[in-house]
Amino acid sequence: VRAEQAARCAGRGVQSGTNAVLVVKHRDMNEKELEAQEARRAQLENHEPEEEEEEEMEAEKAASGFGPPHPRPTLCESEQGNAG
């Protein structure tokens, strides 16, 4: 099994021994595709989250446990001597 895995992994990251060439011809988008692209672009440009939405999202994250990490508690001087 190890030999099979080694043989499969040996060729990764190395250029293939063939001289194959991928040829791609681009075409113009039709009217429907152009409209869809414009709609997506408009959504991206006009999307500005309001402060209320951001606060709600932060509250939801905190309630679900996915908020920012809490700082780790530190040992006080008397506990440091006992910890090691």
JSON list of N, CA and C in Angstrom, two decimals:
[
{"chain": "A", "resi": 1, "resn": "VAL", "atom": "N", "xyz": [0.84, -1.20, 0.00]},
{"chain": "A", "resi": 1, "resn": "VAL", "atom": "CA", "xyz": [0.00, 0.00, 0.00]},
{"chain": "A", "resi": 1, "resn": "VAL", "atom": "C", "xyz": [0.87, 1.25, 0.00]},
{"chain": "A", "resi": 2, "resn": "ARG", "atom": "N", "xyz": [1.94, 1.24, 0.74]},
{"chain": "A", "resi": 2, "resn": "ARG", "atom": "CA", "xyz": [2.81, 2.41, 0.80]},
{"chain": "A", "resi": 2, "resn": "ARG", "atom": "C", "xyz": [3.42, 2.71, -0.57]},
{"chain": "A", "resi": 3, "resn": "ALA", "atom": "N", "xyz": [3.79, 1.69, -1.29]},
{"chain": "A", "resi": 3, "resn": "ALA", "atom": "CA", "xyz": [4.39, 1.90, -2.61]},
{"chain": "A", "resi": 3, "resn": "ALA", "atom": "C", "xyz": [3.38, 2.54, -3.56]},
{"chain": "A", "resi": 4, "resn": "GLU", "atom": "N", "xyz": [2.12, 2.10, -3.48]},
{"chain": "A", "resi": 4, "resn": "GLU", "atom": "CA", "xyz": [1.10, 2.68, -4.35]},
{"chain": "A", "resi": 4, "resn": "GLU", "atom": "C", "xyz": [0.89, 4.15, -4.04]},
{"chain": "A", "resi": 5, "resn": "GLN", "atom": "N", "xyz": [0.82, 4.48, -2.75]},
{"chain": "A", "resi": 5, "resn": "GLN", "atom": "CA", "xyz": [0.63, 5.87, -2.37]},
{"chain": "A", "resi": 5, "resn": "GLN", "atom": "C", "xyz": [1.82, 6.71, -2.80]},
{"chain": "A", "resi": 6, "resn": "ALA", "atom": "N", "xyz": [3.01, 6.18, -2.62]},
{"chain": "A", "resi": 6, "resn": "ALA", "atom": "CA", "xyz": [4.20, 6.93, -2.99]},
{"chain": "A", "resi": 6, "resn": "ALA", "atom": "C", "xyz": [4.22, 7.18, -4.49]},
{"chain": "A", "resi": 7, "resn": "ALA", "atom": "N", "xyz": [3.81, 6.21, -5.28]},
{"chain": "A", "resi": 7, "resn": "ALA", "atom": "CA", "xyz": [3.80, 6.37, -6.72]},
{"chain": "A", "resi": 7, "resn": "ALA", "atom": "C", "xyz": [2.78, 7.41, -7.15]},
{"chain": "A", "resi": 8, "resn": "ARG", "atom": "N", "xyz": [1.61, 7.43, -6.48]},
{"chain": "A", "resi": 8, "resn": "ARG", "atom": "CA", "xyz": [0.60, 8.43, -6.82]},
{"chain": "A", "resi": 8, "resn": "ARG", "atom": "C", "xyz": [1.04, 9.82, -6.42]},
{"chain": "A", "resi": 9, "resn": "CYS", "atom": "N", "xyz": [1.69, 9.93, -5.29]},
{"chain": "A", "resi": 9, "resn": "CYS", "atom": "CA", "xyz": [2.09, 11.25, -4.78]},
{"chain": "A", "resi": 9, "resn": "CYS", "atom": "C", "xyz": [3.34, 11.78, -5.47]},
{"chain": "A", "resi": 10, "resn": "ALA", "atom": "N", "xyz": [4.12, 10.91, -6.09]},
{"chain": "A", "resi": 10, "resn": "ALA", "atom": "CA", "xyz": [5.38, 11.33, -6.68]},
{"chain": "A", "resi": 10, "resn": "ALA", "atom": "C", "xyz": [5.19, 12.33, -7.81]},
{"chain": "A", "resi": 11, "resn": "GLY", "atom": "N", "xyz": [4.11, 12.21, -8.58]},
{"chain": "A", "resi": 11, "resn": "GLY", "atom": "CA", "xyz": [3.91, 13.08, -9.72]},
{"chain": "A", "resi": 11, "resn": "GLY", "atom": "C", "xyz": [3.26, 14.41, -9.40]},
{"chain": "A", "resi": 12, "resn": "ARG", "atom": "N", "xyz": [2.84, 14.61, -8.18]},
{"chain": "A", "resi": 12, "resn": "ARG", "atom": "CA", "xyz": [2.15, 15.87, -7.83]},
{"chain": "A", "resi": 12, "resn": "ARG", "atom": "C", "xyz": [3.13, 17.03, -7.82]},
{"chain": "A", "resi": 13, "resn": "GLY", "atom": "N", "xyz": [2.70, 18.15, -8.36]},
{"chain": "A", "resi": 13, "resn": "GLY", "atom": "CA", "xyz": [3.51, 19.35, -8.35]},
{"chain": "A", "resi": 13, "resn": "GLY", "atom": "C", "xyz": [4.55, 19.37, -9.47]},
{"chain": "A", "resi": 14, "resn": "VAL", "atom": "N", "xyz": [4.61, 18.32, -10.27]},
{"chain": "A", "resi": 14, "resn": "VAL", "atom": "CA", "xyz": [5.58, 18.25, -11.35]},
{"chain": "A", "resi": 14, "resn": "VAL", "atom": "C", "xyz": [4.82, 18.39, -12.66]},
{"chain": "A", "resi": 15, "resn": "GLN", "atom": "N", "xyz": [5.42, 19.07, -13.62]},
{"chain": "A", "resi": 15, "resn": "GLN", "atom": "CA", "xyz": [4.75, 19.25, -14.91]},
{"chain": "A", "resi": 15, "resn": "GLN", "atom": "C", "xyz": [4.60, 17.90, -15.61]},
{"chain": "A", "resi": 16, "resn": "SER", "atom": "N", "xyz": [3.53, 17.79, -16.32]},
{"chain": "A", "resi": 16, "resn": "SER", "atom": "CA", "xyz": [3.25, 16.55, -17.03]},
{"chain": "A", "resi": 16, "resn": "SER", "atom": "C", "xyz": [4.24, 16.35, -18.17]},
{"chain": "A", "resi": 17, "resn": "GLY", "atom": "N", "xyz": [4.43, 15.11, -18.58]},
{"chain": "A", "resi": 17, "resn": "GLY", "atom": "CA", "xyz": [5.36, 14.79, -19.65]},
{"chain": "A", "resi": 17, "resn": "GLY", "atom": "C", "xyz": [4.78, 15.03, -21.03]},
{"chain": "A", "resi": 18, "resn": "THR", "atom": "N", "xyz": [3.51, 15.41, -21.14]},
{"chain": "A", "resi": 18, "resn": "THR", "atom": "CA", "xyz": [2.90, 15.62, -22.46]},
{"chain": "A", "resi": 18, "resn": "THR", "atom": "C", "xyz": [3.03, 17.08, -22.87]},
{"chain": "A", "resi": 19, "resn": "ASN", "atom": "N", "xyz": [2.82, 17.30, -24.14]},
{"chain": "A", "resi": 19, "resn": "ASN", "atom": "CA", "xyz": [2.87, 18.67, -24.68]},
{"chain": "A", "resi": 19, "resn": "ASN", "atom": "C", "xyz": [1.47, 19.20, -24.96]},
{"chain": "A", "resi": 20, "resn": "ALA", "atom": "N", "xyz": [0.49, 18.74, -24.18]},
{"chain": "A", "resi": 20, "resn": "ALA", "atom": "CA", "xyz": [-0.90, 19.15, -24.39]},
{"chain": "A", "resi": 20, "resn": "ALA", "atom": "C", "xyz": [-1.06, 20.63, -24.07]},
{"chain": "A", "resi": 21, "resn": "VAL", "atom": "N", "xyz": [-1.87, 21.31, -24.87]},
{"chain": "A", "resi": 21, "resn": "VAL", "atom": "CA", "xyz": [-2.13, 22.73, -24.68]},
{"chain": "A", "resi": 21, "resn": "VAL", "atom": "C", "xyz": [-3.64, 22.92, -24.54]},
{"chain": "A", "resi": 22, "resn": "LEU", "atom": "N", "xyz": [-4.04, 23.69, -23.54]},
{"chain": "A", "resi": 22, "resn": "LEU", "atom": "CA", "xyz": [-5.45, 23.98, -23.34]},
{"chain": "A", "resi": 22, "resn": "LEU", "atom": "C", "xyz": [-5.77, 25.26, -24.11]},
{"chain": "A", "resi": 23, "resn": "VAL", "atom": "N", "xyz": [-6.67, 25.17, -25.06]},
{"chain": "A", "resi": 23, "resn": "VAL", "atom": "CA", "xyz": [-7.04, 26.32, -25.88]},
{"chain": "A", "resi": 23, "resn": "VAL", "atom": "C", "xyz": [-8.45, 26.74, -25.47]},
{"chain": "A", "resi": 24, "resn": "VAL", "atom": "N", "xyz": [-8.60, 28.01, -25.13]},
{"chain": "A", "resi": 24, "resn": "VAL", "atom": "CA", "xyz": [-9.89, 28.54, -24.70]},
{"chain": "A", "resi": 24, "resn": "VAL", "atom": "C", "xyz": [-10.25, 29.71, -25.60]},
{"chain": "A", "resi": 25, "resn": "LYS", "atom": "N", "xyz": [-11.47, 29.68, -26.12]},
{"chain": "A", "resi": 25, "resn": "LYS", "atom": "CA", "xyz": [-11.96, 30.79, -26.92]},
{"chain": "A", "resi": 25, "resn": "LYS", "atom": "C", "xyz": [-13.06, 31.47, -26.14]},
{"chain": "A", "resi": 26, "resn": "HIS", "atom": "N", "xyz": [-12.88, 32.75, -25.86]},
{"chain": "A", "resi": 26, "resn": "HIS", "atom": "CA", "xyz": [-13.89, 33.51, -25.12]},
{"chain": "A", "resi": 26, "resn": "HIS", "atom": "C", "xyz": [-14.95, 34.01, -26.07]},
{"chain": "A", "resi": 27, "resn": "ARG", "atom": "N", "xyz": [-16.15, 34.11, -25.56]},
{"chain": "A", "resi": 27, "resn": "ARG", "atom": "CA", "xyz": [-17.25, 34.62, -26.35]},
{"chain": "A", "resi": 27, "resn": "ARG", "atom": "C", "xyz": [-17.85, 35.83, -25.64]},
{"chain": "A", "resi": 28, "resn": "ASP", "atom": "N", "xyz": [-18.55, 36.67, -26.37]},
{"chain": "A", "resi": 28, "resn": "ASP", "atom": "CA", "xyz": [-19.23, 37.80, -25.77]},
{"chain": "A", "resi": 28, "resn": "ASP", "atom": "C", "xyz": [-20.44, 37.30, -24.99]},
{"chain": "A", "resi": 29, "resn": "MET", "atom": "N", "xyz": [-20.74, 37.98, -23.88]},
{"chain": "A", "resi": 29, "resn": "MET", "atom": "CA", "xyz": [-21.90, 37.60, -23.07]},
{"chain": "A", "resi": 29, "resn": "MET", "atom": "C", "xyz": [-23.17, 38.06, -23.77]},
{"chain": "A", "resi": 30, "resn": "ASN", "atom": "N", "xyz": [-24.24, 37.26, -23.61]},
{"chain": "A", "resi": 30, "resn": "ASN", "atom": "CA", "xyz": [-25.51, 37.66, -24.21]},
{"chain": "A", "resi": 30, "resn": "ASN", "atom": "C", "xyz": [-26.19, 38.67, -23.28]},
{"chain": "A", "resi": 31, "resn": "GLU", "atom": "N", "xyz": [-27.33, 39.18, -23.72]},
{"chain": "A", "resi": 31, "resn": "GLU", "atom": "CA", "xyz": [-28.02, 40.24, -22.99]},
{"chain": "A", "resi": 31, "resn": "GLU", "atom": "C", "xyz": [-28.41, 39.81, -21.57]},
{"chain": "A", "resi": 32, "resn": "LYS", "atom": "N", "xyz": [-28.89, 38.59, -21.44]},
{"chain": "A", "resi": 32, "resn": "LYS", "atom": "CA", "xyz": [-29.31, 38.08, -20.13]},
{"chain": "A", "resi": 32, "resn": "LYS", "atom": "C", "xyz": [-28.12, 37.98, -19.17]},
{"chain": "A", "resi": 33, "resn": "GLU", "atom": "N", "xyz": [-26.99, 37.52, -19.68]},
{"chain": "A", "resi": 33, "resn": "GLU", "atom": "CA", "xyz": [-25.78, 37.41, -18.85]},
{"chain": "A", "resi": 33, "resn": "GLU", "atom": "C", "xyz": [-25.26, 38.78, -18.44]},
{"chain": "A", "resi": 34, "resn": "LEU", "atom": "N", "xyz": [-25.32, 39.74, -19.35]},
{"chain": "A", "resi": 34, "resn": "LEU", "atom": "CA", "xyz": [-24.88, 41.10, -19.03]},
{"chain": "A", "resi": 34, "resn": "LEU", "atom": "C", "xyz": [-25.76, 41.72, -17.95]},
{"chain": "A", "resi": 35, "resn": "GLU", "atom": "N", "xyz": [-27.08, 41.51, -18.06]},
{"chain": "A", "resi": 35, "resn": "GLU", "atom": "CA", "xyz": [-28.00, 42.04, -17.05]},
{"chain": "A", "resi": 35, "resn": "GLU", "atom": "C", "xyz": [-27.72, 41.42, -15.68]},
{"chain": "A", "resi": 36, "resn": "ALA", "atom": "N", "xyz": [-27.47, 40.12, -15.65]},
{"chain": "A", "resi": 36, "resn": "ALA", "atom": "CA", "xyz": [-27.18, 39.43, -14.38]},
{"chain": "A", "resi": 36, "resn": "ALA", "atom": "C", "xyz": [-25.88, 39.96, -13.78]},
{"chain": "A", "resi": 37, "resn": "GLN", "atom": "N", "xyz": [-24.88, 40.20, -14.61]},
{"chain": "A", "resi": 37, "resn": "GLN", "atom": "CA", "xyz": [-23.61, 40.72, -14.12]},
{"chain": "A", "resi": 37, "resn": "GLN", "atom": "C", "xyz": [-23.78, 42.14, -13.55]},
{"chain": "A", "resi": 38, "resn": "GLU", "atom": "N", "xyz": [-24.54, 42.96, -14.24]},
{"chain": "A", "resi": 38, "resn": "GLU", "atom": "CA", "xyz": [-24.79, 44.32, -13.76]},
{"chain": "A", "resi": 38, "resn": "GLU", "atom": "C", "xyz": [-25.54, 44.29, -12.43]},
{"chain": "A", "resi": 39, "resn": "ALA", "atom": "N", "xyz": [-26.50, 43.39, -12.29]},
{"chain": "A", "resi": 39, "resn": "ALA", "atom": "CA", "xyz": [-27.25, 43.28, -11.04]},
{"chain": "A", "resi": 39, "resn": "ALA", "atom": "C", "xyz": [-26.33, 42.88, -9.90]},
{"chain": "A", "resi": 40, "resn": "ARG", "atom": "N", "xyz": [-25.44, 41.93, -10.14]},
{"chain": "A", "resi": 40, "resn": "ARG", "atom": "CA", "xyz": [-24.49, 41.51, -9.10]},
{"chain": "A", "resi": 40, "resn": "ARG", "atom": "C", "xyz": [-23.56, 42.65, -8.74]},
{"chain": "A", "resi": 41, "resn": "ARG", "atom": "N", "xyz": [-23.08, 43.39, -9.74]},
{"chain": "A", "resi": 41, "resn": "ARG", "atom": "CA", "xyz": [-22.18, 44.51, -9.49]},
{"chain": "A", "resi": 41, "resn": "ARG", "atom": "C", "xyz": [-22.88, 45.59, -8.65]},
{"chain": "A", "resi": 42, "resn": "ALA", "atom": "N", "xyz": [-24.15, 45.87, -8.99]},
{"chain": "A", "resi": 42, "resn": "ALA", "atom": "CA", "xyz": [-24.91, 46.88, -8.25]},
{"chain": "A", "resi": 42, "resn": "ALA", "atom": "C", "xyz": [-25.09, 46.46, -6.79]},
{"chain": "A", "resi": 43, "resn": "GLN", "atom": "N", "xyz": [-25.34, 45.17, -6.56]},
{"chain": "A", "resi": 43, "resn": "GLN", "atom": "CA", "xyz": [-25.49, 44.69, -5.19]},
{"chain": "A", "resi": 43, "resn": "GLN", "atom": "C", "xyz": [-24.20, 44.87, -4.41]},
{"chain": "A", "resi": 44, "resn": "LEU", "atom": "N", "xyz": [-23.07, 44.59, -5.05]},
{"chain": "A", "resi": 44, "resn": "LEU", "atom": "CA", "xyz": [-21.79, 44.73, -4.36]},
{"chain": "A", "resi": 44, "resn": "LEU", "atom": "C", "xyz": [-21.49, 46.20, -4.06]},
{"chain": "A", "resi": 45, "resn": "GLU", "atom": "N", "xyz": [-21.76, 47.08, -5.00]},
{"chain": "A", "resi": 45, "resn": "GLU", "atom": "CA", "xyz": [-21.44, 48.49, -4.81]},
{"chain": "A", "resi": 45, "resn": "GLU", "atom": "C", "xyz": [-22.37, 49.15, -3.80]},
{"chain": "A", "resi": 46, "resn": "ASN", "atom": "N", "xyz": [-23.63, 48.75, -3.74]},
{"chain": "A", "resi": 46, "resn": "ASN", "atom": "CA", "xyz": [-24.60, 49.42, -2.88]},
{"chain": "A", "resi": 46, "resn": "ASN", "atom": "C", "xyz": [-24.68, 48.81, -1.48]},
{"chain": "A", "resi": 47, "resn": "HIS", "atom": "N", "xyz": [-23.96, 47.73, -1.24]},
{"chain": "A", "resi": 47, "resn": "HIS", "atom": "CA", "xyz": [-24.08, 47.06, 0.06]},
{"chain": "A", "resi": 47, "resn": "HIS", "atom": "C", "xyz": [-23.21, 47.75, 1.10]},
{"chain": "A", "resi": 48, "resn": "GLU", "atom": "N", "xyz": [-23.85, 48.51, 1.98]},
{"chain": "A", "resi": 48, "resn": "GLU", "atom": "CA", "xyz": [-23.17, 49.16, 3.09]},
{"chain": "A", "resi": 48, "resn": "GLU", "atom": "C", "xyz": [-23.95, 48.80, 4.35]},
{"chain": "A", "resi": 49, "resn": "PRO", "atom": "N", "xyz": [-23.43, 47.88, 5.17]},
{"chain": "A", "resi": 49, "resn": "PRO", "atom": "CA", "xyz": [-24.19, 47.48, 6.37]},
{"chain": "A", "resi": 49, "resn": "PRO", "atom": "C", "xyz": [-24.38, 48.67, 7.31]},
{"chain": "A", "resi": 50, "resn": "GLU", "atom": "N", "xyz": [-25.58, 48.79, 7.83]},
{"chain": "A", "resi": 50, "resn": "GLU", "atom": "CA", "xyz": [-25.87, 49.87, 8.75]},
{"chain": "A", "resi": 50, "resn": "GLU", "atom": "C", "xyz": [-25.35, 49.50, 10.13]},
{"chain": "A", "resi": 51, "resn": "GLU", "atom": "N", "xyz": [-25.19, 50.50, 10.99]},
{"chain": "A", "resi": 51, "resn": "GLU", "atom": "CA", "xyz": [-24.66, 50.25, 12.33]},
{"chain": "A", "resi": 51, "resn": "GLU", "atom": "C", "xyz": [-25.56, 49.30, 13.11]},
{"chain": "A", "resi": 52, "resn": "GLU", "atom": "N", "xyz": [-26.87, 49.44, 12.95]},
{"chain": "A", "resi": 52, "resn": "GLU", "atom": "CA", "xyz": [-27.79, 48.58, 13.69]},
{"chain": "A", "resi": 52, "resn": "GLU", "atom": "C", "xyz": [-27.60, 47.12, 13.28]},
{"chain": "A", "resi": 53, "resn": "GLU", "atom": "N", "xyz": [-27.44, 46.89, 11.99]},
{"chain": "A", "resi": 53, "resn": "GLU", "atom": "CA", "xyz": [-27.23, 45.52, 11.52]},
{"chain": "A", "resi": 53, "resn": "GLU", "atom": "C", "xyz": [-25.95, 44.95, 12.09]},
{"chain": "A", "resi": 54, "resn": "GLU", "atom": "N", "xyz": [-24.87, 45.76, 12.13]},
{"chain": "A", "resi": 54, "resn": "GLU", "atom": "CA", "xyz": [-23.60, 45.30, 12.66]},
{"chain": "A", "resi": 54, "resn": "GLU", "atom": "C", "xyz": [-23.73, 44.95, 14.14]},
{"chain": "A", "resi": 55, "resn": "GLU", "atom": "N", "xyz": [-24.45, 45.79, 14.89]},
{"chain": "A", "resi": 55, "resn": "GLU", "atom": "CA", "xyz": [-24.63, 45.53, 16.32]},
{"chain": "A", "resi": 55, "resn": "GLU", "atom": "C", "xyz": [-25.42, 44.24, 16.54]},
{"chain": "A", "resi": 56, "resn": "GLU", "atom": "N", "xyz": [-26.45, 44.03, 15.72]},
{"chain": "A", "resi": 56, "resn": "GLU", "atom": "CA", "xyz": [-27.24, 42.80, 15.84]},
{"chain": "A", "resi": 56, "resn": "GLU", "atom": "C", "xyz": [-26.38, 41.58, 15.54]},
{"chain": "A", "resi": 57, "resn": "MET", "atom": "N", "xyz": [-25.54, 41.68, 14.53]},
{"chain": "A", "resi": 57, "resn": "MET", "atom": "CA", "xyz": [-24.68, 40.55, 14.18]},
{"chain": "A", "resi": 57, "resn": "MET", "atom": "C", "xyz": [-23.69, 40.26, 15.30]},
{"chain": "A", "resi": 58, "resn": "GLU", "atom": "N", "xyz": [-23.13, 41.29, 15.92]},
{"chain": "A", "resi": 58, "resn": "GLU", "atom": "CA", "xyz": [-22.20, 41.10, 17.02]},
{"chain": "A", "resi": 58, "resn": "GLU", "atom": "C", "xyz": [-22.91, 40.47, 18.21]},
{"chain": "A", "resi": 59, "resn": "ALA", "atom": "N", "xyz": [-24.13, 40.89, 18.49]},
{"chain": "A", "resi": 59, "resn": "ALA", "atom": "CA", "xyz": [-24.88, 40.31, 19.60]},
{"chain": "A", "resi": 59, "resn": "ALA", "atom": "C", "xyz": [-25.18, 38.84, 19.34]},
{"chain": "A", "resi": 60, "resn": "GLU", "atom": "N", "xyz": [-25.52, 38.50, 18.10]},
{"chain": "A", "resi": 60, "resn": "GLU", "atom": "CA", "xyz": [-25.80, 37.11, 17.75]},
{"chain": "A", "resi": 60, "resn": "GLU", "atom": "C", "xyz": [-24.54, 36.26, 17.89]},
{"chain": "A", "resi": 61, "resn": "LYS", "atom": "N", "xyz": [-23.39, 36.80, 17.47]},
{"chain": "A", "resi": 61, "resn": "LYS", "atom": "CA", "xyz": [-22.14, 36.06, 17.59]},
{"chain": "A", "resi": 61, "resn": "LYS", "atom": "C", "xyz": [-21.81, 35.81, 19.05]},
{"chain": "A", "resi": 62, "resn": "ALA", "atom": "N", "xyz": [-21.98, 36.82, 19.89]},
{"chain": "A", "resi": 62, "resn": "ALA", "atom": "CA", "xyz": [-21.67, 36.68, 21.31]},
{"chain": "A", "resi": 62, "resn": "ALA", "atom": "C", "xyz": [-22.59, 35.65, 21.95]},
{"chain": "A", "resi": 63, "resn": "ALA", "atom": "N", "xyz": [-23.87, 35.64, 21.56]},
{"chain": "A", "resi": 63, "resn": "ALA", "atom": "CA", "xyz": [-24.83, 34.70, 22.13]},
{"chain": "A", "resi": 63, "resn": "ALA", "atom": "C", "xyz": [-24.55, 33.28, 21.67]},
{"chain": "A", "resi": 64, "resn": "SER", "atom": "N", "xyz": [-24.02, 33.11, 20.46]},
{"chain": "A", "resi": 64, "resn": "SER", "atom": "CA", "xyz": [-23.77, 31.77, 19.94]},
{"chain": "A", "resi": 64, "resn": "SER", "atom": "C", "xyz": [-22.41, 31.23, 20.33]},
{"chain": "A", "resi": 65, "resn": "GLY", "atom": "N", "xyz": [-21.58, 32.05, 20.97]},
{"chain": "A", "resi": 65, "resn": "GLY", "atom": "CA", "xyz": [-20.26, 31.59, 21.39]},
{"chain": "A", "resi": 65, "resn": "GLY", "atom": "C", "xyz": [-19.20, 31.75, 20.33]},
{"chain": "A", "resi": 66, "resn": "PHE", "atom": "N", "xyz": [-19.51, 32.43, 19.22]},
{"chain": "A", "resi": 66, "resn": "PHE", "atom": "CA", "xyz": [-18.53, 32.61, 18.16]},
{"chain": "A", "resi": 66, "resn": "PHE", "atom": "C", "xyz": [-17.98, 34.03, 18.15]},
{"chain": "A", "resi": 67, "resn": "GLY", "atom": "N", "xyz": [-18.06, 34.73, 19.24]},
{"chain": "A", "resi": 67, "resn": "GLY", "atom": "CA", "xyz": [-17.56, 36.09, 19.31]},
{"chain": "A", "resi": 67, "resn": "GLY", "atom": "C", "xyz": [-16.06, 36.10, 19.47]},
{"chain": "A", "resi": 68, "resn": "PRO", "atom": "N", "xyz": [-15.49, 37.26, 19.77]},
{"chain": "A", "resi": 68, "resn": "PRO", "atom": "CA", "xyz": [-14.05, 37.35, 19.94]},
{"chain": "A", "resi": 68, "resn": "PRO", "atom": "C", "xyz": [-13.61, 36.53, 21.15]},
{"chain": "A", "resi": 69, "resn": "PRO", "atom": "N", "xyz": [-12.41, 35.98, 21.11]},
{"chain": "A", "resi": 69, "resn": "PRO", "atom": "CA", "xyz": [-11.95, 35.14, 22.23]},
{"chain": "A", "resi": 69, "resn": "PRO", "atom": "C", "xyz": [-11.75, 35.98, 23.48]},
{"chain": "A", "resi": 70, "resn": "HIS", "atom": "N", "xyz": [-12.01, 35.36, 24.59]},
{"chain": "A", "resi": 70, "resn": "HIS", "atom": "CA", "xyz": [-11.80, 36.03, 25.87]},
{"chain": "A", "resi": 70, "resn": "HIS", "atom": "C", "xyz": [-10.35, 35.88, 26.26]},
{"chain": "A", "resi": 71, "resn": "PRO", "atom": "N", "xyz": [-9.78, 36.88, 26.95]},
{"chain": "A", "resi": 71, "resn": "PRO", "atom": "CA", "xyz": [-8.38, 36.76, 27.36]},
{"chain": "A", "resi": 71, "resn": "PRO", "atom": "C", "xyz": [-8.22, 35.63, 28.37]},
{"chain": "A", "resi": 72, "resn": "ARG", "atom": "N", "xyz": [-7.09, 34.95, 28.30]},
{"chain": "A", "resi": 72, "resn": "ARG", "atom": "CA", "xyz": [-6.83, 33.86, 29.22]},
{"chain": "A", "resi": 72, "resn": "ARG", "atom": "C", "xyz": [-6.55, 34.43, 30.60]},
{"chain": "A", "resi": 73, "resn": "PRO", "atom": "N", "xyz": [-7.02, 33.78, 31.63]},
{"chain": "A", "resi": 73, "resn": "PRO", "atom": "CA", "xyz": [-6.74, 34.28, 32.98]},
{"chain": "A", "resi": 73, "resn": "PRO", "atom": "C", "xyz": [-5.25, 34.12, 33.28]},
{"chain": "A", "resi": 74, "resn": "THR", "atom": "N", "xyz": [-4.74, 35.08, 34.00]},
{"chain": "A", "resi": 74, "resn": "THR", "atom": "CA", "xyz": [-3.32, 35.02, 34.36]},
{"chain": "A", "resi": 74, "resn": "THR", "atom": "C", "xyz": [-3.19, 34.59, 35.80]},
{"chain": "A", "resi": 75, "resn": "LEU", "atom": "N", "xyz": [-2.07, 33.99, 36.10]},
{"chain": "A", "resi": 75, "resn": "LEU", "atom": "CA", "xyz": [-1.81, 33.55, 37.47]},
{"chain": "A", "resi": 75, "resn": "LEU", "atom": "C", "xyz": [-1.28, 34.72, 38.26]},
{"chain": "A", "resi": 76, "resn": "CYS", "atom": "N", "xyz": [-1.74, 34.86, 39.49]},
{"chain": "A", "resi": 76, "resn": "CYS", "atom": "CA", "xyz": [-1.19, 35.89, 40.33]},
{"chain": "A", "resi": 76, "resn": "CYS", "atom": "C", "xyz": [0.15, 35.39, 40.89]},
{"chain": "A", "resi": 77, "resn": "GLU", "atom": "N", "xyz": [0.90, 36.26, 41.51]},
{"chain": "A", "resi": 77, "resn": "GLU", "atom": "CA", "xyz": [2.25, 35.92, 41.95]},
{"chain": "A", "resi": 77, "resn": "GLU", "atom": "C", "xyz": [2.25, 34.70, 42.88]},
{"chain": "A", "resi": 78, "resn": "SER", "atom": "N", "xyz": [1.28, 34.59, 43.77]},
{"chain": "A", "resi": 78, "resn": "SER", "atom": "CA", "xyz": [1.28, 33.47, 44.71]},
{"chain": "A", "resi": 78, "resn": "SER", "atom": "C", "xyz": [0.99, 32.15, 44.00]},
{"chain": "A", "resi": 79, "resn": "GLU", "atom": "N", "xyz": [0.23, 32.18, 42.93]},
{"chain": "A", "resi": 79, "resn": "GLU", "atom": "CA", "xyz": [-0.09, 30.96, 42.19]},
{"chain": "A", "resi": 79, "resn": "GLU", "atom": "C", "xyz": [1.04, 30.57, 41.24]},
{"chain": "A", "resi": 80, "resn": "GLN", "atom": "N", "xyz": [1.84, 31.53, 40.78]},
{"chain": "A", "resi": 80, "resn": "GLN", "atom": "CA", "xyz": [2.92, 31.22, 39.86]},
{"chain": "A", "resi": 80, "resn": "GLN", "atom": "C", "xyz": [3.95, 30.29, 40.47]},
{"chain": "A", "resi": 81, "resn": "GLY", "atom": "N", "xyz": [4.24, 30.45, 41.71]},
{"chain": "A", "resi": 81, "resn": "GLY", "atom": "CA", "xyz": [5.20, 29.59, 42.38]},
{"chain": "A", "resi": 81, "resn": "GLY", "atom": "C", "xyz": [4.70, 28.17, 42.49]},
{"chain": "A", "resi": 82, "resn": "ASN", "atom": "N", "xyz": [3.37, 27.97, 42.63]},
{"chain": "A", "resi": 82, "resn": "ASN", "atom": "CA", "xyz": [2.79, 26.64, 42.77]},
{"chain": "A", "resi": 82, "resn": "ASN", "atom": "C", "xyz": [2.54, 25.98, 41.42]},
{"chain": "A", "resi": 83, "resn": "ALA", "atom": "N", "xyz": [2.50, 26.74, 40.34]},
{"chain": "A", "resi": 83, "resn": "ALA", "atom": "CA", "xyz": [2.15, 26.20, 39.04]},
{"chain": "A", "resi": 83, "resn": "ALA", "atom": "C", "xyz": [3.27, 25.38, 38.43]},
{"chain": "A", "resi": 84, "resn": "GLY", "atom": "N", "xyz": [4.51, 25.70, 38.68]},
{"chain": "A", "resi": 84, "resn": "GLY", "atom": "CA", "xyz": [5.62, 25.04, 38.01]},
{"chain": "A", "resi": 84, "resn": "GLY", "atom": "C", "xyz": [6.08, 23.86, 38.69]}
]
